[in-house]
mmCIF file of C-alpha atoms in Angstrom:
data_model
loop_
_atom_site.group_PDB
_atom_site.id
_atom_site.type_symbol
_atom_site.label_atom_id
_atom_site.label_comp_id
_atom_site.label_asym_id
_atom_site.label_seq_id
_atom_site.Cartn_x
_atom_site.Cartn_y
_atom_site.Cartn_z
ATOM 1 C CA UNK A 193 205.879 77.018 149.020
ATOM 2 C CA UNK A 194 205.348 73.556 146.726
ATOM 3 C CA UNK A 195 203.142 71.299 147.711
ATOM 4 C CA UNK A 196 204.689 69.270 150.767
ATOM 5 C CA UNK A 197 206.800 66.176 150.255
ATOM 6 C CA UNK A 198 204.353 62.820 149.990
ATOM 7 C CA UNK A 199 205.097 59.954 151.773
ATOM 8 C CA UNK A 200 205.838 56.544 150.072
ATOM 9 C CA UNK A 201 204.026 53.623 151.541
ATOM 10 C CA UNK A 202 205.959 50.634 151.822
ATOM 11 C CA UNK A 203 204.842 47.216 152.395
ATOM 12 C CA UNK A 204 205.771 45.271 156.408
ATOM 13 C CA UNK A 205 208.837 43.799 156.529
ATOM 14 C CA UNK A 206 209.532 40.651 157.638
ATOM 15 C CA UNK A 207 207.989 41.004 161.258
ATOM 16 C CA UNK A 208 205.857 43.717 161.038
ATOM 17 C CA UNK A 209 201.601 44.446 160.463
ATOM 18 C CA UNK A 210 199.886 46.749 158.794
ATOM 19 C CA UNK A 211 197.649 49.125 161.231
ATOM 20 C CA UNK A 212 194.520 49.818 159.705
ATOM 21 C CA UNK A 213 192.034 52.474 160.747
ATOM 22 C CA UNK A 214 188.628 51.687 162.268
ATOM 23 C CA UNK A 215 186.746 51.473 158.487
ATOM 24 C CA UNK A 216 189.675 49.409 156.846
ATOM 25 C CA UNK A 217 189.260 46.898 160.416
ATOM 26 C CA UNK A 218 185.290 46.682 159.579
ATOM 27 C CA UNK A 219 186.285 46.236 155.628
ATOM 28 C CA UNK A 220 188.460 43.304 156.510
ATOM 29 C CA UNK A 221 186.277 41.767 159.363
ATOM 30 C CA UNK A 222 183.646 41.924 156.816
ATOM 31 C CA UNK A 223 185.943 40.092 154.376
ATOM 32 C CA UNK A 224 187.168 37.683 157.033
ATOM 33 C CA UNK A 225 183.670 36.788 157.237
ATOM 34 C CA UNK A 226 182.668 35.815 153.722
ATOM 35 C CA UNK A 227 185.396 33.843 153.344
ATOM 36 C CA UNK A 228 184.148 31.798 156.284
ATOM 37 C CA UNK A 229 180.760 31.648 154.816
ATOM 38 C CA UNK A 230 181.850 30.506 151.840
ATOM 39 C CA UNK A 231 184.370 28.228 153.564
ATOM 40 C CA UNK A 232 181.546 26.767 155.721
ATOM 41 C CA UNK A 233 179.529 25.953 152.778
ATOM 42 C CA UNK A 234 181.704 24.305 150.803
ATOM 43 C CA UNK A 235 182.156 21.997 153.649
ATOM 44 C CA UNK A 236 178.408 21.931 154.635
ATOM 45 C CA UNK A 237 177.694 20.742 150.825
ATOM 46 C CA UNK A 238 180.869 17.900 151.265
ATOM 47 C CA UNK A 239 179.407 16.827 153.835
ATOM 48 C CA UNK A 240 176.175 16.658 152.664
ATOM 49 C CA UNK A 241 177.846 14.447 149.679
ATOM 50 C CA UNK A 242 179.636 12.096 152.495
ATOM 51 C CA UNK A 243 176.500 11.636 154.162
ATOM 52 C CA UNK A 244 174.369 10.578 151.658
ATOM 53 C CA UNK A 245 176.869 8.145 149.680
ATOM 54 C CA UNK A 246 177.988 6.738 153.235
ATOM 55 C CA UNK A 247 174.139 5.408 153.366
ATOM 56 C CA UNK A 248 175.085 2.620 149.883
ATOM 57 C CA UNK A 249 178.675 1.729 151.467
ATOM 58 C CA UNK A 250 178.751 -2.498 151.536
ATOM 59 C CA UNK A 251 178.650 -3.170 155.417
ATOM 60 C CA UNK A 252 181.600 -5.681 156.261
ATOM 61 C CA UNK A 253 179.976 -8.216 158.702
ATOM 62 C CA UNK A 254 180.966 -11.356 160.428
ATOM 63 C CA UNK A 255 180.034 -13.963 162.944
ATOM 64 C CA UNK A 256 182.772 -13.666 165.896
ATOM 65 C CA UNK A 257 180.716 -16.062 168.280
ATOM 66 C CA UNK A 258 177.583 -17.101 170.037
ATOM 67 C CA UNK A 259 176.506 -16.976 173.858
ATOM 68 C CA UNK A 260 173.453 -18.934 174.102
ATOM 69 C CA UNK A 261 170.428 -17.409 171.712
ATOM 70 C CA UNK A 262 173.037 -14.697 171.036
ATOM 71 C CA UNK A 263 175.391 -13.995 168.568
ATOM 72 C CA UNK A 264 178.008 -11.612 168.512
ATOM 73 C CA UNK A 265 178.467 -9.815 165.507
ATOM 74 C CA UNK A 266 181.482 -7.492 164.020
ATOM 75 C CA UNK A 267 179.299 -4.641 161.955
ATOM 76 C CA UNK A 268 182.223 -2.127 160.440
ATOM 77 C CA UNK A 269 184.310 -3.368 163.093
ATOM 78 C CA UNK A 270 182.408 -2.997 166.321
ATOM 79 C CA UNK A 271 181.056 -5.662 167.952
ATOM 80 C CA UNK A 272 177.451 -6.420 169.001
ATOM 81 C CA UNK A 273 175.366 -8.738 170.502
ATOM 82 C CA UNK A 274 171.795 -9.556 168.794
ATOM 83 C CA UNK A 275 169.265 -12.563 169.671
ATOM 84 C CA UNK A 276 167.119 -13.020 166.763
ATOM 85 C CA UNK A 277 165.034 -10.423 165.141
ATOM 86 C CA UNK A 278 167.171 -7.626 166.859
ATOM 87 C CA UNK A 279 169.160 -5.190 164.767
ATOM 88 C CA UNK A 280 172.112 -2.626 164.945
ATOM 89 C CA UNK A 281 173.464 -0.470 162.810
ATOM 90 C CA UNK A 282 171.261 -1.421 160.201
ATOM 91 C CA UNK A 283 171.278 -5.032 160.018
ATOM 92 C CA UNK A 284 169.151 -7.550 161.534
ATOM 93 C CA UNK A 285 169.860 -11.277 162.834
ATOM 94 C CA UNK A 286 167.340 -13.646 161.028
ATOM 95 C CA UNK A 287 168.393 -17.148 162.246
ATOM 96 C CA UNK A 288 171.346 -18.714 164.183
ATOM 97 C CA UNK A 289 172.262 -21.985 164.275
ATOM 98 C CA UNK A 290 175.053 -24.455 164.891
ATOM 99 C CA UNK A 291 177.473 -21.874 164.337
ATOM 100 C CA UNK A 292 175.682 -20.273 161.601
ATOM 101 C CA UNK A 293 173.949 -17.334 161.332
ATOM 102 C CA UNK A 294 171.741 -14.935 158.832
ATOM 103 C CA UNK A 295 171.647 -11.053 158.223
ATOM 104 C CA UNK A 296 170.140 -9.103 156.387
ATOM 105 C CA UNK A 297 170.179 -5.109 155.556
ATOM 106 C CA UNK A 298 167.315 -4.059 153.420
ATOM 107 C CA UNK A 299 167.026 -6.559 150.865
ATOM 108 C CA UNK A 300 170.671 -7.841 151.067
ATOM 109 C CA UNK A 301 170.907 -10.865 153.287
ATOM 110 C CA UNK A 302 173.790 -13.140 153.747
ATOM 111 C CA UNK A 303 174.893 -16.156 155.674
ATOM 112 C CA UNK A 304 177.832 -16.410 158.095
ATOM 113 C CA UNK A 305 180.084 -18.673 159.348
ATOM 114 C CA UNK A 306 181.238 -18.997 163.005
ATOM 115 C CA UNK A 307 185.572 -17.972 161.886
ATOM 116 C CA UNK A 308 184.369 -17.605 158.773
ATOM 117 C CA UNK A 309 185.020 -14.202 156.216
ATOM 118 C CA UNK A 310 183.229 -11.452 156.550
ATOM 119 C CA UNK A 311 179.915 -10.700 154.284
ATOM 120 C CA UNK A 312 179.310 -7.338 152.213
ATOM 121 C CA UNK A 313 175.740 -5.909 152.796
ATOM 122 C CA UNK A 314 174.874 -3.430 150.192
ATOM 123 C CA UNK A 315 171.098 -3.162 151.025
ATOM 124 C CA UNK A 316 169.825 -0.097 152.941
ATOM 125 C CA UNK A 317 167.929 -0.315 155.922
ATOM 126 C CA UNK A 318 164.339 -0.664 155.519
ATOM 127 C CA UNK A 319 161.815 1.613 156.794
ATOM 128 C CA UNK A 320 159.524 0.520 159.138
ATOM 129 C CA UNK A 321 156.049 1.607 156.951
ATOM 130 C CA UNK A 322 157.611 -1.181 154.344
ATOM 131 C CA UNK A 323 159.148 -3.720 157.350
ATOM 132 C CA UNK A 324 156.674 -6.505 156.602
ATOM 133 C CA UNK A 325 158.129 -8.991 158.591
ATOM 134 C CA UNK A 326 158.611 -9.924 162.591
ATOM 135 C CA UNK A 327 161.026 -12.306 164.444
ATOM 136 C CA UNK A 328 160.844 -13.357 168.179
ATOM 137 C CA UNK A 329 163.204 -15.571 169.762
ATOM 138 C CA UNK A 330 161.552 -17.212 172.531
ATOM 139 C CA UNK A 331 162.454 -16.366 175.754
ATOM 140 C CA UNK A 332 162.211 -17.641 179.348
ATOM 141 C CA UNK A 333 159.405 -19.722 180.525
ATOM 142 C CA UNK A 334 159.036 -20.142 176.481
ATOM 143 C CA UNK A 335 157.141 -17.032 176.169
ATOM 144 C CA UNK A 336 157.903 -14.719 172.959
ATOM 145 C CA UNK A 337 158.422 -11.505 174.508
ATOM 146 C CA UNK A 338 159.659 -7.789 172.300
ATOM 147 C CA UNK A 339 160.448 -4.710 172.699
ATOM 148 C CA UNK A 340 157.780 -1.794 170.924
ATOM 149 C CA UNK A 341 155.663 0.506 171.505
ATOM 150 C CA UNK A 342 151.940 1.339 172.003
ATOM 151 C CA UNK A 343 151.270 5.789 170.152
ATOM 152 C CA UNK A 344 154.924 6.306 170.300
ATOM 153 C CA UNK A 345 155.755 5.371 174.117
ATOM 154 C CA UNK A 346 157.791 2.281 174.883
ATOM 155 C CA UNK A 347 156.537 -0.592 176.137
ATOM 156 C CA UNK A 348 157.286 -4.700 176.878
ATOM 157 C CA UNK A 349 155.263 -6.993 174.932
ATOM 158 C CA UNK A 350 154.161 -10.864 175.389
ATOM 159 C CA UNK A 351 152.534 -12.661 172.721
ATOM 160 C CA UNK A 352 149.467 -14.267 173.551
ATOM 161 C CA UNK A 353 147.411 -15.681 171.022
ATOM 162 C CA UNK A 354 144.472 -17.093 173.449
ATOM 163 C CA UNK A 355 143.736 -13.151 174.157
ATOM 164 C CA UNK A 356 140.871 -11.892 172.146
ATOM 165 C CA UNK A 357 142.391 -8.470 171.907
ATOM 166 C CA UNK A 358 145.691 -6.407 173.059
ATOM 167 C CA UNK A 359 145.660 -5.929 176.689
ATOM 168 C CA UNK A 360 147.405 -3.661 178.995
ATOM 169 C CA UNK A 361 147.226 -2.772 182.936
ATOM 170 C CA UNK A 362 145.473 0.587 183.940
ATOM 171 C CA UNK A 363 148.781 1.606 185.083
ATOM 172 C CA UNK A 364 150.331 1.075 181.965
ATOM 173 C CA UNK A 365 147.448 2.957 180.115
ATOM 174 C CA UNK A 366 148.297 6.016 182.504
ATOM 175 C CA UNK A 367 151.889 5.305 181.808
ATOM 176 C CA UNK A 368 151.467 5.916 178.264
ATOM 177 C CA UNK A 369 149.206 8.759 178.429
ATOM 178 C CA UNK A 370 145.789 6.628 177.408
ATOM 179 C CA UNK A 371 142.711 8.207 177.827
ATOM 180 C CA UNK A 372 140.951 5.419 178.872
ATOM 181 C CA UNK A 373 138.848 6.694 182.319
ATOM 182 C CA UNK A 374 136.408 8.082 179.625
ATOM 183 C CA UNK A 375 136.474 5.167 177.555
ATOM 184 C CA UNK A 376 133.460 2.442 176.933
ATOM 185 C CA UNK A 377 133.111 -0.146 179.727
ATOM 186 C CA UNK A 378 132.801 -3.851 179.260
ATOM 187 C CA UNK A 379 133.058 -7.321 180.664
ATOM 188 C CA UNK A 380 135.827 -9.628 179.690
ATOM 189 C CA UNK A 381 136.184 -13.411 180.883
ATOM 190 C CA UNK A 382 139.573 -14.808 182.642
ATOM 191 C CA UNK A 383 141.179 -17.371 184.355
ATOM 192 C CA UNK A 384 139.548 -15.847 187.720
ATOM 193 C CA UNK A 385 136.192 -14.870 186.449
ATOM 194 C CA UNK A 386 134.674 -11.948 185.147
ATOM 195 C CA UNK A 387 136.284 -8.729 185.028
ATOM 196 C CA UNK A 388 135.482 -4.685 184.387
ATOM 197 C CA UNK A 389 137.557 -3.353 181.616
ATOM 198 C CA UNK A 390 137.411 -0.270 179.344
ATOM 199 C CA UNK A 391 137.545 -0.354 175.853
ATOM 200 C CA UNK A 392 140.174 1.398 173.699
ATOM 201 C CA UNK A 393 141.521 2.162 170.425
ATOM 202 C CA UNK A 394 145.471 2.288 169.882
ATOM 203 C CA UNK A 395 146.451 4.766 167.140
ATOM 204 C CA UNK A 396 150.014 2.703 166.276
ATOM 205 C CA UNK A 397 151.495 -0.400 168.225
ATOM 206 C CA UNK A 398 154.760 -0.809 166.645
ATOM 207 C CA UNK A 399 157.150 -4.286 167.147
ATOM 208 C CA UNK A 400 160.373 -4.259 165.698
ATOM 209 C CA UNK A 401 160.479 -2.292 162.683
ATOM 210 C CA UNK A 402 156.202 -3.317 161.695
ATOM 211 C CA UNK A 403 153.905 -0.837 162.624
ATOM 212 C CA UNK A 404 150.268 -1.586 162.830
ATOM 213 C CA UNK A 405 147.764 1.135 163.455
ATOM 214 C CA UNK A 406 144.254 1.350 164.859
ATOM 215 C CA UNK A 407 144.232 -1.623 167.213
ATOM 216 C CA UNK A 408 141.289 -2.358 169.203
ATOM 217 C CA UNK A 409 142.448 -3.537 172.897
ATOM 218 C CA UNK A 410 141.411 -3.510 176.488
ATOM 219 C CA UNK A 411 142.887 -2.005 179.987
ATOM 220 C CA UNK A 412 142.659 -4.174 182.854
ATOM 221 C CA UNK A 413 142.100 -3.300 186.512
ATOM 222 C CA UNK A 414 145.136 -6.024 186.912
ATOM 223 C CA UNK A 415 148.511 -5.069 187.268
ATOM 224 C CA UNK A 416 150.644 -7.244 184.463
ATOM 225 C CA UNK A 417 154.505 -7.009 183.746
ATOM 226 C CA UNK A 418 154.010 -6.605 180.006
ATOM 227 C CA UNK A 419 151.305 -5.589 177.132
ATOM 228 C CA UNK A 420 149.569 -9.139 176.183
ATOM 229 C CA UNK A 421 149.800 -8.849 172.132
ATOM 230 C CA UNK A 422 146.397 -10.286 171.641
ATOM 231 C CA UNK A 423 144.704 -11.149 168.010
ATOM 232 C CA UNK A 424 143.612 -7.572 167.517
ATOM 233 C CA UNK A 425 147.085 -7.275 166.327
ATOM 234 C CA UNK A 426 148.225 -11.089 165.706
ATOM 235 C CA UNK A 427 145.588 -11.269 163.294
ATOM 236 C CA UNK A 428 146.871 -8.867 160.776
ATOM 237 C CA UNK A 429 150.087 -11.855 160.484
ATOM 238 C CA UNK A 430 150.656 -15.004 159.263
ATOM 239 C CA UNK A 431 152.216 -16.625 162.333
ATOM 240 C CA UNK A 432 155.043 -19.665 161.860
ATOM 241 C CA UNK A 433 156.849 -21.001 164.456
ATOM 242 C CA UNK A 434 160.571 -22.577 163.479
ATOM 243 C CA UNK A 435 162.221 -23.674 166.409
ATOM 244 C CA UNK A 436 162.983 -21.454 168.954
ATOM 245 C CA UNK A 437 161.520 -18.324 166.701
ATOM 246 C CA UNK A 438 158.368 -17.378 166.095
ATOM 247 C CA UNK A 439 157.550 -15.286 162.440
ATOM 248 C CA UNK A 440 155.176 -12.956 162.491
ATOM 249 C CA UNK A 441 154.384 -12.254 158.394
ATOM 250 C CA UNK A 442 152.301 -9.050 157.530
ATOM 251 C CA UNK A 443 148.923 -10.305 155.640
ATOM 252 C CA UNK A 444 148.840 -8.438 152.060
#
């Protein structure tokens, strides 16, 4: 007998699939999932390329109104209310005034007009170990008041420039994970006499975007709403007072 009849192999129709053994499923899966890989990559690496440009796009920004201290600002088209020295997305309200206000983004700044067309902000933002600069709008009771924080963990600040040094309730100093049971004791004067306090170091109090570190400052027995910024830290600034703001300029 001849050798038996072979079988041609056609491709599917229209309609049908090809049925593959188990090694020819494992060859393709494997297939299947370089592609993928390589797929994922080549995104991965756009996106990279996205990112990174995205970072020197101009900013469109304009002055939409003012409630107050306020102004509301259109960043990119999304709206956002700052009082001065507060940022988003980047840029930072310097003054405002009589319908007029000033941002800035890195070194880019630009003034707007209440109506007026929007500004292009090319800067990018600066980081906070080259900030050199702080603004504080004053707030009620005409205290200057900010947002920060004291080794990483957020606090409330008050200026006070008749404090000797930073000063913070015990509580707080728990709060914030201060070691301060075990720190050096001491006597500080106030408005109701002599008190016990405990001596302290603070590795980084940070307002705004300026970061100062190794601050020397006290914790009180007294309970107190906020962290008095004392001239432990005020010192390191040249302080100027325009108005209703208060500029706080890192000494060089």
């Amino acid at each position: 007998m001849g050798p038996p009849p072979q079988r041609l192999r056609r491709s599917p129709s229209r309609g049908q699939r090809w049925r593959t053994g188990e090694a020819g499923s494992a060859a393709f899966a494997r297939s299947s999932r370089s592609i993928s890989a390589a797929r994922i990559k080549r995104w991965l690496a756009a996106l990279s390329i996205c990112v990174a440009n995205s970072s020197s796009l101009a900013q469109s920004v304009t002055l939409a109104g003012s409630m107050g201290s306020k102004a509301l600002l259109v960043i990119d088209g999304q709206p956002h209310t700052l009082a001065v020295g507060q940022s988003a997305m980047g840029v930072t309200l310097l003054q405002l005034s009589d319908g007029q206000a000033q941002v800035q983004r890195g070194g880019s700044t630009a003034s707007l007009r209440l109506g007026g067309a929007p500004a292009r902000l090319t800067g990018t933002p600066a980081a906070s170990t080259s900030a050199q600069e702080i603004v504080l709008p004053v707030g009620l009771g005409g205290h200057f008041t900010s947002a920060g924080s004291v080794n990483g963990r957020a606090v409330q600040f008050m200026v006070d420039t008749g404090a000797t040094v930073v000063a913070l309730s015990q509580g707080e100093a728990e709060r914030i994970g201060l070691d301060w049971r075990s720190a050096p004791r001491a006597m500080t004067q106030t408005a109701n006499g002599a008190v016990p306090v405990h001596r302290v170091s603070l590795s980084a109090v940070r307002v705004g975007e300026v970061e100062v570190a190794n601050v020397e400052a006290i914790v009180m027995p007294a309970q107190m709403p906020y962290v008095l910024l004392g001239n432990s830290f005020l010192s390191r600034f040249q302080m100027r007072r325009d108005n209703d703001v208060l500029r706080l300029e890192r000494r060089r």
